PDB file of C-alpha atoms in Angstrom:
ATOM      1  CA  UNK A   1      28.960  45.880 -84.832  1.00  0.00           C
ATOM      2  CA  UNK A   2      25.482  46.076 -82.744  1.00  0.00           C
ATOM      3  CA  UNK A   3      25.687  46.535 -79.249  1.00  0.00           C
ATOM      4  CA  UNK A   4      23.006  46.858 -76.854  1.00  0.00           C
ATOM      5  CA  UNK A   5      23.126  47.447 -72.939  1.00  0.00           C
ATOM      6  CA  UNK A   6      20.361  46.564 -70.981  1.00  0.00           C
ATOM      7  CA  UNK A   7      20.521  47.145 -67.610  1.00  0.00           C
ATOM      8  CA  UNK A   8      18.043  48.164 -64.646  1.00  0.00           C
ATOM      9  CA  UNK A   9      17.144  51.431 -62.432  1.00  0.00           C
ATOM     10  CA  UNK A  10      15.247  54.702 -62.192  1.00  0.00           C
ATOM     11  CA  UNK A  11      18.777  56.770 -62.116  1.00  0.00           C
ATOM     12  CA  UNK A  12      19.576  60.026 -64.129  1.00  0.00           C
ATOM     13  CA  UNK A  13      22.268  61.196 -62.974  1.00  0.00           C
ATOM     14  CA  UNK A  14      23.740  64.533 -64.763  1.00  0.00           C
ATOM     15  CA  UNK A  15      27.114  63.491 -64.510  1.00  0.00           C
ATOM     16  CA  UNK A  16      26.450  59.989 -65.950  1.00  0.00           C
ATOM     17  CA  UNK A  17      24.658  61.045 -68.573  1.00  0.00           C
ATOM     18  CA  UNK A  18      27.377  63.779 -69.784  1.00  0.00           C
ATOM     19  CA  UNK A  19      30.203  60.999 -69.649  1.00  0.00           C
ATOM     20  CA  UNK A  20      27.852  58.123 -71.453  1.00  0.00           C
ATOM     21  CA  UNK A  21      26.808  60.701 -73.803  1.00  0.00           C
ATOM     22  CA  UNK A  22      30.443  61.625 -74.365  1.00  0.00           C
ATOM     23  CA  UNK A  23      31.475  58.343 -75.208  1.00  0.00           C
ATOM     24  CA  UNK A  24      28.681  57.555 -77.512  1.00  0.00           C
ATOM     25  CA  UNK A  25      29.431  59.947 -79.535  1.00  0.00           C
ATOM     26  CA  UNK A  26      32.910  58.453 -80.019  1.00  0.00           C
ATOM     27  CA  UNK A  27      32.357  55.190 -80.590  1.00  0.00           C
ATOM     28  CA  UNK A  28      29.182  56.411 -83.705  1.00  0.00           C
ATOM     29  CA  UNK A  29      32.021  55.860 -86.219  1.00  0.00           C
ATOM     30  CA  UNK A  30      32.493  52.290 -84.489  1.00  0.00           C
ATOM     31  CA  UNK A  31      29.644  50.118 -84.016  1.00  0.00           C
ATOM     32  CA  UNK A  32      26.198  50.830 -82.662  1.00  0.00           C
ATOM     33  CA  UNK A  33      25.711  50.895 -79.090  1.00  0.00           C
ATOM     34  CA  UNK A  34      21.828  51.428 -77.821  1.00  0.00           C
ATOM     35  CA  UNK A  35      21.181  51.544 -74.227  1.00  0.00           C
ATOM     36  CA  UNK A  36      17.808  49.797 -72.913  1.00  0.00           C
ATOM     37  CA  UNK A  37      17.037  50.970 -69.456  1.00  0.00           C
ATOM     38  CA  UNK A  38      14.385  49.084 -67.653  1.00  0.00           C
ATOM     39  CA  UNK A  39      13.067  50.508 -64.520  1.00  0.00           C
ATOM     40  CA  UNK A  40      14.121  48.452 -61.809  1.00  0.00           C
ATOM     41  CA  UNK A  41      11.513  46.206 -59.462  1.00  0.00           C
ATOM     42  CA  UNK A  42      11.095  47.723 -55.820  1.00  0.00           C
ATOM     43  CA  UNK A  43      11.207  45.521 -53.322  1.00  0.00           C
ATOM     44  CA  UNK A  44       8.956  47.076 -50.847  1.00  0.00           C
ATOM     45  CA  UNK A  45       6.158  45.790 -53.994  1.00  0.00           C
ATOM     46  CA  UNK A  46       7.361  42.652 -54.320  1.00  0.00           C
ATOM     47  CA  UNK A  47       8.122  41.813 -50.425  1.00  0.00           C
ATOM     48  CA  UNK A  48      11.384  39.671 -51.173  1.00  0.00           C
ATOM     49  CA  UNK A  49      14.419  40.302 -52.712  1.00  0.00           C
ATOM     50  CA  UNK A  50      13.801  36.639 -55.078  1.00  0.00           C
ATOM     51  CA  UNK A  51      10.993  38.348 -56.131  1.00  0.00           C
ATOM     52  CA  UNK A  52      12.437  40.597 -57.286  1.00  0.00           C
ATOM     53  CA  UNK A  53      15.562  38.889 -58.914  1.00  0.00           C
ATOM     54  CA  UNK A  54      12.687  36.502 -61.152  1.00  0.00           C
ATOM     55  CA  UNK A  55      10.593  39.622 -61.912  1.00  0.00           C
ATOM     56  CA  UNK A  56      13.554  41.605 -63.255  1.00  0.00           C
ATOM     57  CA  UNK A  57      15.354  38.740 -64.971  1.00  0.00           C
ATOM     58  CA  UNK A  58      11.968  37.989 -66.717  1.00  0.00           C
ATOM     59  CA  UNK A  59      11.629  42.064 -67.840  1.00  0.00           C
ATOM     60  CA  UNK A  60      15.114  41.285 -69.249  1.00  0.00           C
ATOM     61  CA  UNK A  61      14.462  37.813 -70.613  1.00  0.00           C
ATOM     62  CA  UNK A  62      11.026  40.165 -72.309  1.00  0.00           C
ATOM     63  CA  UNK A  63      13.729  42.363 -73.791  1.00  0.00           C
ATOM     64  CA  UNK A  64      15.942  39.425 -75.982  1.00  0.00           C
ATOM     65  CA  UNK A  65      15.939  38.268 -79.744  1.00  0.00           C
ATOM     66  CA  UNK A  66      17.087  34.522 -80.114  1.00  0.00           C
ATOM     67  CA  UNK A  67      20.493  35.652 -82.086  1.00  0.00           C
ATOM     68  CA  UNK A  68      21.321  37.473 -79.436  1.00  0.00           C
ATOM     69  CA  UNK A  69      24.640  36.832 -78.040  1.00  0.00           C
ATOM     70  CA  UNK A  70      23.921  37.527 -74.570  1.00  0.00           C
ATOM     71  CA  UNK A  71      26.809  38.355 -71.811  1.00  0.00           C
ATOM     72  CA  UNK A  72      25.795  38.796 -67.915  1.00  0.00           C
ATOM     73  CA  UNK A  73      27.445  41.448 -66.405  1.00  0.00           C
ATOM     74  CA  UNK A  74      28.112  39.818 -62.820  1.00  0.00           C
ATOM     75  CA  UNK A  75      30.394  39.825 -59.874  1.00  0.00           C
ATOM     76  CA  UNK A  76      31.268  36.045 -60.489  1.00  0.00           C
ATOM     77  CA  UNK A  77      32.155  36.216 -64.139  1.00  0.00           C
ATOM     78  CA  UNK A  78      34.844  36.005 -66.267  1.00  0.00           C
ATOM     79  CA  UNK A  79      37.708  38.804 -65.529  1.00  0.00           C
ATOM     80  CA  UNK A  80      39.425  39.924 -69.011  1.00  0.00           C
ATOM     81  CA  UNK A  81      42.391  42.370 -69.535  1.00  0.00           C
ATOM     82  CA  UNK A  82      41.233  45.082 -71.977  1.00  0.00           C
ATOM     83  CA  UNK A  83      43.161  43.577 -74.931  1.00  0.00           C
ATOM     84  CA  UNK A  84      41.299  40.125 -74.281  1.00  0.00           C
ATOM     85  CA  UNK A  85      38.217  42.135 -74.289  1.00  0.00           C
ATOM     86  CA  UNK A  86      38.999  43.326 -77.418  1.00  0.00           C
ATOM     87  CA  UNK A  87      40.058  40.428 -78.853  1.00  0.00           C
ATOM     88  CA  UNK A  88      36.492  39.097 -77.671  1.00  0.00           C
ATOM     89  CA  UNK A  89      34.153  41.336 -79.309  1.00  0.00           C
ATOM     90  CA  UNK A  90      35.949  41.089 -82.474  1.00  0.00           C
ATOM     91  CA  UNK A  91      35.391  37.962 -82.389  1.00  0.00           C
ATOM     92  CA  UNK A  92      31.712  38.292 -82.104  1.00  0.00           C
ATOM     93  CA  UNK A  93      31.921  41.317 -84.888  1.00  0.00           C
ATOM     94  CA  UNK A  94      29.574  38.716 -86.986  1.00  0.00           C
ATOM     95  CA  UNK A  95      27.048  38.078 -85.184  1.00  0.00           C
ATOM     96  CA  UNK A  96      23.786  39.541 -85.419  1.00  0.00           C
ATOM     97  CA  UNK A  97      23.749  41.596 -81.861  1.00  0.00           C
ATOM     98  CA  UNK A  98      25.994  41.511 -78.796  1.00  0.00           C
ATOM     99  CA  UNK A  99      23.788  42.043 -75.518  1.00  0.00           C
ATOM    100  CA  UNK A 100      25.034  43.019 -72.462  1.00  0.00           C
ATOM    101  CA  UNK A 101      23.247  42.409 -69.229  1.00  0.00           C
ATOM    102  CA  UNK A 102      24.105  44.586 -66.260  1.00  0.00           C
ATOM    103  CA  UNK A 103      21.915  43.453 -63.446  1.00  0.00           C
ATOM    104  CA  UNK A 104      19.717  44.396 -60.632  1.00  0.00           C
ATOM    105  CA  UNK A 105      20.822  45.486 -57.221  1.00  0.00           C
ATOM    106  CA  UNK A 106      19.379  41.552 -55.998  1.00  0.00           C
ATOM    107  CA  UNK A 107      21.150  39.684 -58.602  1.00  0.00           C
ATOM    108  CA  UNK A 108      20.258  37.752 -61.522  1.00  0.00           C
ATOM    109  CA  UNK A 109      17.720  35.432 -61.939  1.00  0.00           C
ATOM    110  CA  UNK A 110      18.615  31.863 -62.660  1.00  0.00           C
ATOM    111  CA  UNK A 111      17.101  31.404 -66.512  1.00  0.00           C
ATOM    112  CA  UNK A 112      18.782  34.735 -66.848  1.00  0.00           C
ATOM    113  CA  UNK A 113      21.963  33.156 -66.300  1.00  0.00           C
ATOM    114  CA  UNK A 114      20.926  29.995 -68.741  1.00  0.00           C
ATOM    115  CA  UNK A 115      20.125  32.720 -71.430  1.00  0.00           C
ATOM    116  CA  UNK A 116      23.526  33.850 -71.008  1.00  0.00           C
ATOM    117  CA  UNK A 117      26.339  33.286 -73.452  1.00  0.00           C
ATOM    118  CA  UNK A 118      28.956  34.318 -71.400  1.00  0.00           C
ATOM    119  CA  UNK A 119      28.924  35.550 -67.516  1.00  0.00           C
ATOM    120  CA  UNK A 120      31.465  38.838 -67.497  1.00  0.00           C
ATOM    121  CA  UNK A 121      32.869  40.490 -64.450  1.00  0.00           C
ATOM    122  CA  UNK A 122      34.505  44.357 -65.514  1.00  0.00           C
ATOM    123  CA  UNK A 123      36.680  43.906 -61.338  1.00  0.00           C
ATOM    124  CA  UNK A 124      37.241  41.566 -58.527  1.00  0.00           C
ATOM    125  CA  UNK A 125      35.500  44.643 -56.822  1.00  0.00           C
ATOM    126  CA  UNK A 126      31.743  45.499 -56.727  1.00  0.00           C
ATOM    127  CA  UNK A 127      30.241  48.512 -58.524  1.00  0.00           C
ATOM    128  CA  UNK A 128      26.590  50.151 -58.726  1.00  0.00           C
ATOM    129  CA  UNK A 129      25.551  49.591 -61.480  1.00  0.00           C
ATOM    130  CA  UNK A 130      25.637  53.467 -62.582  1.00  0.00           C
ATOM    131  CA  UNK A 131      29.874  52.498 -62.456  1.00  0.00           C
ATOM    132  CA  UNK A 132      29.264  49.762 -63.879  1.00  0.00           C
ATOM    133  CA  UNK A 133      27.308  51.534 -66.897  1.00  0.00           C
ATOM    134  CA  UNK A 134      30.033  53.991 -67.609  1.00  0.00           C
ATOM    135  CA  UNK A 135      33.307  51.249 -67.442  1.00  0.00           C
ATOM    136  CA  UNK A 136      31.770  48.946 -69.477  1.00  0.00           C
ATOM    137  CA  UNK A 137      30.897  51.624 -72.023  1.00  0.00           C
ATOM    138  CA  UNK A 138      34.285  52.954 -71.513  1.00  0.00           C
ATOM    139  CA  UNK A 139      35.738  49.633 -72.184  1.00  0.00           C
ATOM    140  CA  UNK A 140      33.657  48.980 -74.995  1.00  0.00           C
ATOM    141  CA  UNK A 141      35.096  51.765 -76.830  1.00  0.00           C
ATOM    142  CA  UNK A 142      38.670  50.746 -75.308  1.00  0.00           C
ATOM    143  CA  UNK A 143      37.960  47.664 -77.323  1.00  0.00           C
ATOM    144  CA  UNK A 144      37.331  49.703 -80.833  1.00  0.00           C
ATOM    145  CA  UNK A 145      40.738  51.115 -79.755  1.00  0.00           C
ATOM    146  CA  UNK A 146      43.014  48.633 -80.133  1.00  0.00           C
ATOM    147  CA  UNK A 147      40.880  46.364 -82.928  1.00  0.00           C
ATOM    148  CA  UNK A 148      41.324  49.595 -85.044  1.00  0.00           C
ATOM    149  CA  UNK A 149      45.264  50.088 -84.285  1.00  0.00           C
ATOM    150  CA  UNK A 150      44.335  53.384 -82.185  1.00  0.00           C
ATOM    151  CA  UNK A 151      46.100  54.718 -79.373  1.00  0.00           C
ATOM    152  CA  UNK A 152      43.803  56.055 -76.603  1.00  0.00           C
ATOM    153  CA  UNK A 153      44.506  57.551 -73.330  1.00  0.00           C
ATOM    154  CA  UNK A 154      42.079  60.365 -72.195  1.00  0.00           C
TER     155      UNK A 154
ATOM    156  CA  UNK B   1      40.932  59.144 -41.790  1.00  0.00           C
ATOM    157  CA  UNK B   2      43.140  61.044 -43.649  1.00  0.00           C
ATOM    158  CA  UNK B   3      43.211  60.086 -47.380  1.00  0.00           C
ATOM    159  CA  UNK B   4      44.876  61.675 -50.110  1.00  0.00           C
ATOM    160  CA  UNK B   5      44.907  60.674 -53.781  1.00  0.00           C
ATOM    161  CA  UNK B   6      47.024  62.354 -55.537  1.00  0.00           C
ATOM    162  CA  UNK B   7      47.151  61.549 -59.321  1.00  0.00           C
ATOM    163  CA  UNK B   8      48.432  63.241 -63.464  1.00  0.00           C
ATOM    164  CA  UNK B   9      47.207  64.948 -65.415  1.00  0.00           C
ATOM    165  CA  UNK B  10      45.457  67.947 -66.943  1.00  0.00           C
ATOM    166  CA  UNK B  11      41.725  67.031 -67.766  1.00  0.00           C
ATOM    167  CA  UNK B  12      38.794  69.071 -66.183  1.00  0.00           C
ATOM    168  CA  UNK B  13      35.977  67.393 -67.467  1.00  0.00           C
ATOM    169  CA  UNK B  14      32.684  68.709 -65.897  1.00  0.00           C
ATOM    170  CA  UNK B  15      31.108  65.131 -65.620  1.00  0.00           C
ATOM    171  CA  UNK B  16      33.657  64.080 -63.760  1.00  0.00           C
ATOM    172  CA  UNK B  17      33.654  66.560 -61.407  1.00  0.00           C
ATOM    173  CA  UNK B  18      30.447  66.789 -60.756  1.00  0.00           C
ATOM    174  CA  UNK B  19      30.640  62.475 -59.554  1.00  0.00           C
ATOM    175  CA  UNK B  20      33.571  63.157 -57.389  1.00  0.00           C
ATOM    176  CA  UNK B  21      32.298  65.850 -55.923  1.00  0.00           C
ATOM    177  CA  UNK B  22      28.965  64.107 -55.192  1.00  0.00           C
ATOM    178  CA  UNK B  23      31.028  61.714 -53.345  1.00  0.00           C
ATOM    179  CA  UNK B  24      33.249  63.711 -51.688  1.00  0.00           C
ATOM    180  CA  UNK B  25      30.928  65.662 -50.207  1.00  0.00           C
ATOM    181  CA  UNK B  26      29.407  61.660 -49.423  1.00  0.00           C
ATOM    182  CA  UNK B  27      32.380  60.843 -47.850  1.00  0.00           C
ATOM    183  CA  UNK B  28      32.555  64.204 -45.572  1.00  0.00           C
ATOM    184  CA  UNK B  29      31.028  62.523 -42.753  1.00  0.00           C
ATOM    185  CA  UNK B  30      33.358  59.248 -42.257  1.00  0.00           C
ATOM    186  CA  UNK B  31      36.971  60.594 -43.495  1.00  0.00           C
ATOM    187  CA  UNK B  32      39.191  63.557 -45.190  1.00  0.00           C
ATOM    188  CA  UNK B  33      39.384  63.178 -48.528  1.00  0.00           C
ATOM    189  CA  UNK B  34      41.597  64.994 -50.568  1.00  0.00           C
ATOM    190  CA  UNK B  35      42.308  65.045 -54.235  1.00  0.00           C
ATOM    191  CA  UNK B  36      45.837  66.680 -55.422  1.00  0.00           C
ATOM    192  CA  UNK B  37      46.102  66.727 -59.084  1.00  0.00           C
ATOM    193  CA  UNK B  38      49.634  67.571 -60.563  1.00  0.00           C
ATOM    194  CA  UNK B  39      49.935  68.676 -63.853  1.00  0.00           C
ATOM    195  CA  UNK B  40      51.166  65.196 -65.858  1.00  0.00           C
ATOM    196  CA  UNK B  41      54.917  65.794 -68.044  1.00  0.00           C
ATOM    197  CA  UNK B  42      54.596  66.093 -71.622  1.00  0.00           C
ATOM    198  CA  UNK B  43      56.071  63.514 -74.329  1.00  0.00           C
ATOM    199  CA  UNK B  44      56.862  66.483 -76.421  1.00  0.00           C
ATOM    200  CA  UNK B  45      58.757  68.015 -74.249  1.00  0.00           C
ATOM    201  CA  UNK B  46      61.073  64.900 -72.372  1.00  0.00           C
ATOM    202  CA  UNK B  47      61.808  63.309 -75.480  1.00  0.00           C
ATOM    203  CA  UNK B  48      60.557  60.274 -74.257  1.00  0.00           C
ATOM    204  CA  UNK B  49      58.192  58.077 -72.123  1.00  0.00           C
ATOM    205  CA  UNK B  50      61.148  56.939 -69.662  1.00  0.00           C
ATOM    206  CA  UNK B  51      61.790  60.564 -69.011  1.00  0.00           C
ATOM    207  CA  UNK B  52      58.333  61.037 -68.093  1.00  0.00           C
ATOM    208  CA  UNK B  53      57.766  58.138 -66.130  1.00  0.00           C
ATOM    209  CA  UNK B  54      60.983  59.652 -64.318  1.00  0.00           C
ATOM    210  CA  UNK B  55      59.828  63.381 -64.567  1.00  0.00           C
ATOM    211  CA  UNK B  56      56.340  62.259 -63.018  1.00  0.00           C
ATOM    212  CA  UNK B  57      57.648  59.637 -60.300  1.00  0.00           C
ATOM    213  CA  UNK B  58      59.993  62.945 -58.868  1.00  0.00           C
ATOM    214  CA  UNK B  59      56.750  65.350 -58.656  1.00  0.00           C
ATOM    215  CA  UNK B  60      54.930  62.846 -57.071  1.00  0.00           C
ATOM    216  CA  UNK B  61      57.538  61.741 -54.260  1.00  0.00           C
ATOM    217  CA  UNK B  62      58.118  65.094 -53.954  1.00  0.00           C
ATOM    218  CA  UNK B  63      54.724  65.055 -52.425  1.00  0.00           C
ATOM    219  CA  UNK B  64      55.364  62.903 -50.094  1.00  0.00           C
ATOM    220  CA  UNK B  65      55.520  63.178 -46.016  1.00  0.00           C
ATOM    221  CA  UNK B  66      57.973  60.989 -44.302  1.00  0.00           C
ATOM    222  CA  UNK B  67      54.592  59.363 -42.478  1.00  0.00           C
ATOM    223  CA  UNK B  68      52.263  58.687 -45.367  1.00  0.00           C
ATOM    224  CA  UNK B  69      51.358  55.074 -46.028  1.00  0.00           C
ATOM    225  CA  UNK B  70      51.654  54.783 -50.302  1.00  0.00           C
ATOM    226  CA  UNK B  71      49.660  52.740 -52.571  1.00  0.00           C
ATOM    227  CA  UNK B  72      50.288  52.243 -55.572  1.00  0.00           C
ATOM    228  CA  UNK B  73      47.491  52.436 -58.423  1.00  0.00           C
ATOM    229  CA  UNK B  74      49.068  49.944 -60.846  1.00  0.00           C
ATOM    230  CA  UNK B  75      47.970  47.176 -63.476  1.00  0.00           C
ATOM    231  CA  UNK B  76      50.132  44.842 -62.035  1.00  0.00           C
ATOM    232  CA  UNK B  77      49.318  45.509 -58.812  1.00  0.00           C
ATOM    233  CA  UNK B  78      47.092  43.285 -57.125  1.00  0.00           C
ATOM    234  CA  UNK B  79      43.373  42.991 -56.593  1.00  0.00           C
ATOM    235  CA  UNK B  80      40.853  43.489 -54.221  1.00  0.00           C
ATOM    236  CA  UNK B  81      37.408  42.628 -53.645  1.00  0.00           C
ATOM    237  CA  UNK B  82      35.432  45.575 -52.147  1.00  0.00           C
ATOM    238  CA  UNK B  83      35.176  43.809 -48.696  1.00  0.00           C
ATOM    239  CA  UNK B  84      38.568  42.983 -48.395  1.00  0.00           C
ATOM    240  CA  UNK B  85      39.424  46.648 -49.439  1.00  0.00           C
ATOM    241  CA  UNK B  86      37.318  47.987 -46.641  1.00  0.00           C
ATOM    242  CA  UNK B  87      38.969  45.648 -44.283  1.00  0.00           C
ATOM    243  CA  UNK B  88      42.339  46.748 -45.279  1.00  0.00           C
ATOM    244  CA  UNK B  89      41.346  50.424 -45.104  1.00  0.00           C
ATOM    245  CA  UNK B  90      40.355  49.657 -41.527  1.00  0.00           C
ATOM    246  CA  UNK B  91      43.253  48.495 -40.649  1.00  0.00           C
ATOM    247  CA  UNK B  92      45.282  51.241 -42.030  1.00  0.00           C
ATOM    248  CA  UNK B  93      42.795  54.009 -39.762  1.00  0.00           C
ATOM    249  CA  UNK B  94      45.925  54.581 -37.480  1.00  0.00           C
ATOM    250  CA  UNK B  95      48.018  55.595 -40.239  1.00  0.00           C
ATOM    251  CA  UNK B  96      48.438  59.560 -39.838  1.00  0.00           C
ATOM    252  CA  UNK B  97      48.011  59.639 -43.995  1.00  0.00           C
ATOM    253  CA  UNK B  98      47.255  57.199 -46.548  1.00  0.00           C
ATOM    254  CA  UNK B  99      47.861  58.630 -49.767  1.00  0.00           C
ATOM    255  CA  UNK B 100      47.182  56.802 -52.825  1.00  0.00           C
ATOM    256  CA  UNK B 101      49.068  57.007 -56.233  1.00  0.00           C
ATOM    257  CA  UNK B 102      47.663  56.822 -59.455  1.00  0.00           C
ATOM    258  CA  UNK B 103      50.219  56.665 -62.409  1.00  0.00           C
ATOM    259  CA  UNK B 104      50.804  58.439 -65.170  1.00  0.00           C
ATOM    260  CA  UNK B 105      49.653  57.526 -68.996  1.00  0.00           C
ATOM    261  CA  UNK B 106      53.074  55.416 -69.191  1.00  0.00           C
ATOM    262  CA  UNK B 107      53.690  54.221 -65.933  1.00  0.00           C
ATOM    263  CA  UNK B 108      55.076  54.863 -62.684  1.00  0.00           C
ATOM    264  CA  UNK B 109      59.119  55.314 -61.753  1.00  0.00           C
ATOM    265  CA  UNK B 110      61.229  52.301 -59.890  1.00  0.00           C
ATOM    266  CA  UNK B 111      61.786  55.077 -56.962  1.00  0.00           C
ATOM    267  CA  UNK B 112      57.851  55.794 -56.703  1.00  0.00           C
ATOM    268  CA  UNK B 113      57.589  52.232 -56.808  1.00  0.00           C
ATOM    269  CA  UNK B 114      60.304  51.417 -54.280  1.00  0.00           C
ATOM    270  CA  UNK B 115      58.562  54.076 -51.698  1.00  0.00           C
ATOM    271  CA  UNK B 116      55.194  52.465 -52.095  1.00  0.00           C
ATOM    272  CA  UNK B 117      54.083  50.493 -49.079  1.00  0.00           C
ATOM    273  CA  UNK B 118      51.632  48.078 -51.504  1.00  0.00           C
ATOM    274  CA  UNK B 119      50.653  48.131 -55.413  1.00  0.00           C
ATOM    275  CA  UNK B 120      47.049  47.811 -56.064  1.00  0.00           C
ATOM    276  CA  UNK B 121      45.009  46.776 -59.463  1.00  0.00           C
ATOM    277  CA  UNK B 122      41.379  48.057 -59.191  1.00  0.00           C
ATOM    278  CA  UNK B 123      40.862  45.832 -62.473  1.00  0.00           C
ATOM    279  CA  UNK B 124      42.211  43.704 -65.163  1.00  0.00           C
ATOM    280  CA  UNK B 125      40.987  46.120 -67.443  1.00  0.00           C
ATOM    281  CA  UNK B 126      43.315  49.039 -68.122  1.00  0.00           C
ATOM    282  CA  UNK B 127      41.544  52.364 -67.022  1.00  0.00           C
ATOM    283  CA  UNK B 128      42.013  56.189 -67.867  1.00  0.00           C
ATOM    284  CA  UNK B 129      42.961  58.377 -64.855  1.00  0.00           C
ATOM    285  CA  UNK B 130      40.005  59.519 -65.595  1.00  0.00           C
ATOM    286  CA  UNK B 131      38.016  56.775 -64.573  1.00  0.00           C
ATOM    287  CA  UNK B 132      40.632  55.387 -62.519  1.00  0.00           C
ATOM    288  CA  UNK B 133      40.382  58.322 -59.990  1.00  0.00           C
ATOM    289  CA  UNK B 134      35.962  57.642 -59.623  1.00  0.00           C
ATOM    290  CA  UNK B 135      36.336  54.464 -59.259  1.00  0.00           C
ATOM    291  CA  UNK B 136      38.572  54.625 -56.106  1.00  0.00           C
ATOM    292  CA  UNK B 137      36.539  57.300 -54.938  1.00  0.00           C
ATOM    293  CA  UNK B 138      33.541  55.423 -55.343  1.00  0.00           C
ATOM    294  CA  UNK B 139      35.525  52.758 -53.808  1.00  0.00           C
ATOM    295  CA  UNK B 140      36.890  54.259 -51.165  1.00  0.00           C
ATOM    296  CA  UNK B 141      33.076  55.482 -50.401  1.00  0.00           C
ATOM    297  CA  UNK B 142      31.991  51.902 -50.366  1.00  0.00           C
ATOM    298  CA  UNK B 143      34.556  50.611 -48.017  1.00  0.00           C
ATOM    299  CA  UNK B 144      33.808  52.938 -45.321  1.00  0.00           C
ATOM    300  CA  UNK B 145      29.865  52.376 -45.781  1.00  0.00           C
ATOM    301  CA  UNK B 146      31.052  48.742 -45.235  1.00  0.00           C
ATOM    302  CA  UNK B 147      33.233  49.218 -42.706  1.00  0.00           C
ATOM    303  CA  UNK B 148      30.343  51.198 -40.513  1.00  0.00           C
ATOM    304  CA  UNK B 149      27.352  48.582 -41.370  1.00  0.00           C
ATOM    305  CA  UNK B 150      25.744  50.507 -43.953  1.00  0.00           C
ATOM    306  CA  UNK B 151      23.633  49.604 -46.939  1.00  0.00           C
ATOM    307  CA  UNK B 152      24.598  51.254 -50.071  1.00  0.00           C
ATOM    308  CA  UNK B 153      23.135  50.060 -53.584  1.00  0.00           C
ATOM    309  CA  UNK B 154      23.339  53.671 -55.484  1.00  0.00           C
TER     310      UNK B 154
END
């Protein structure tokens, strides 16, 4: 399976790094999981915050192949138990790529959302999208978990 | 505010540390937060995973005061969005302690259950301890920089 992240900001956190890094690493054996981080669009350059929803969205939009199966990351998505999840992905395990599109601080643009296969949300609650990063990672290799008959606690 | 998570298991991981201490030391100005981690019960030992559900459930009422307000980190529990967590934080400020419970790899006990004054889901996902115990931090973070008018995007 081919899995890329794309998602948005300047961050480098230590921590975040370590535990991405860390989970990487165990889900090589997997599928292949690259993570495309485009620096995010600063408001104070682009005045409003629709500016900068249509700026990023078309930096992401830049970023897409047309087999791309494309799910948005958003707070309005669909919710799915981790075994759903998993169920989910293995059913994609043919296609060409599986993108997943963590958004901006602003939102997502509109043909962003067209674009999109499937709109995902990881809580009913909100998370920066450094949280966001790490769960859906986590969950991603929650997902090779069960499809492969493995336990998995830690 | 006096908040106390107290939650199982063994792990040390640096990367985690290092993101709840960066928002502990976040938190500092708006509440007490502490973090009481108590050794989880081994499978190998009890035989089974009623015994340590049972085992676990006894340690962690055992760290209970008569006053503290319990909730309940469970999958079944049910959800919040990060607004209407801050609101019910808020309302909870006159509690003396609010201590919240997250579970053990097989579940919490009918008695820790029982004592619980509410059962909360952070997801429909199924989280680590690991990741369940940053997440409520980060949450917990988040409601209070709601809860006093703040922005927060990071």
């Amino acid at each position: 399976m081919n899995i890329r992240i794309i998602l948005l900001g300047k961050d480098k956190d230590r921590w975040l790094s370590e535990a991405v890094d860390e989970y990487l690493k165990r889900l090589a054996p997997f599928c292949r999981l690259e993570i495309l981080q485009l620096p995010d669009v600063s408001i104070k350059q682009t005045g409003n915050s629709q500016q900068v929803i249509q700026k990023e969205g078309e930096k992401v939009l830049g970023r897409l192949e047309e087999d791309d199966f494309v799910i948005l990351l958003e707070e309005r998505g669909e919710e799915k138990s981790s075994l759903e999840f998993s169920q989910f992905l293995t059913k994609l395990s043919d296609r060409k790529r599986i993108v997943f599109v963590i958004g901006g601080v602003y939102g997502t643009s509109k043909q962003l959302g067209q674009r999109a296969h499937f709109r995902m949300s990881l809580s009913r609650l909100t998370f920066t999208h450094r949280m966001s990063r790490l769960i859906l990672i986590e969950q991603i290799y929650r997902a090779m978990m069960i499809s492969s008959g493995r336990s998995y606690h830690i």
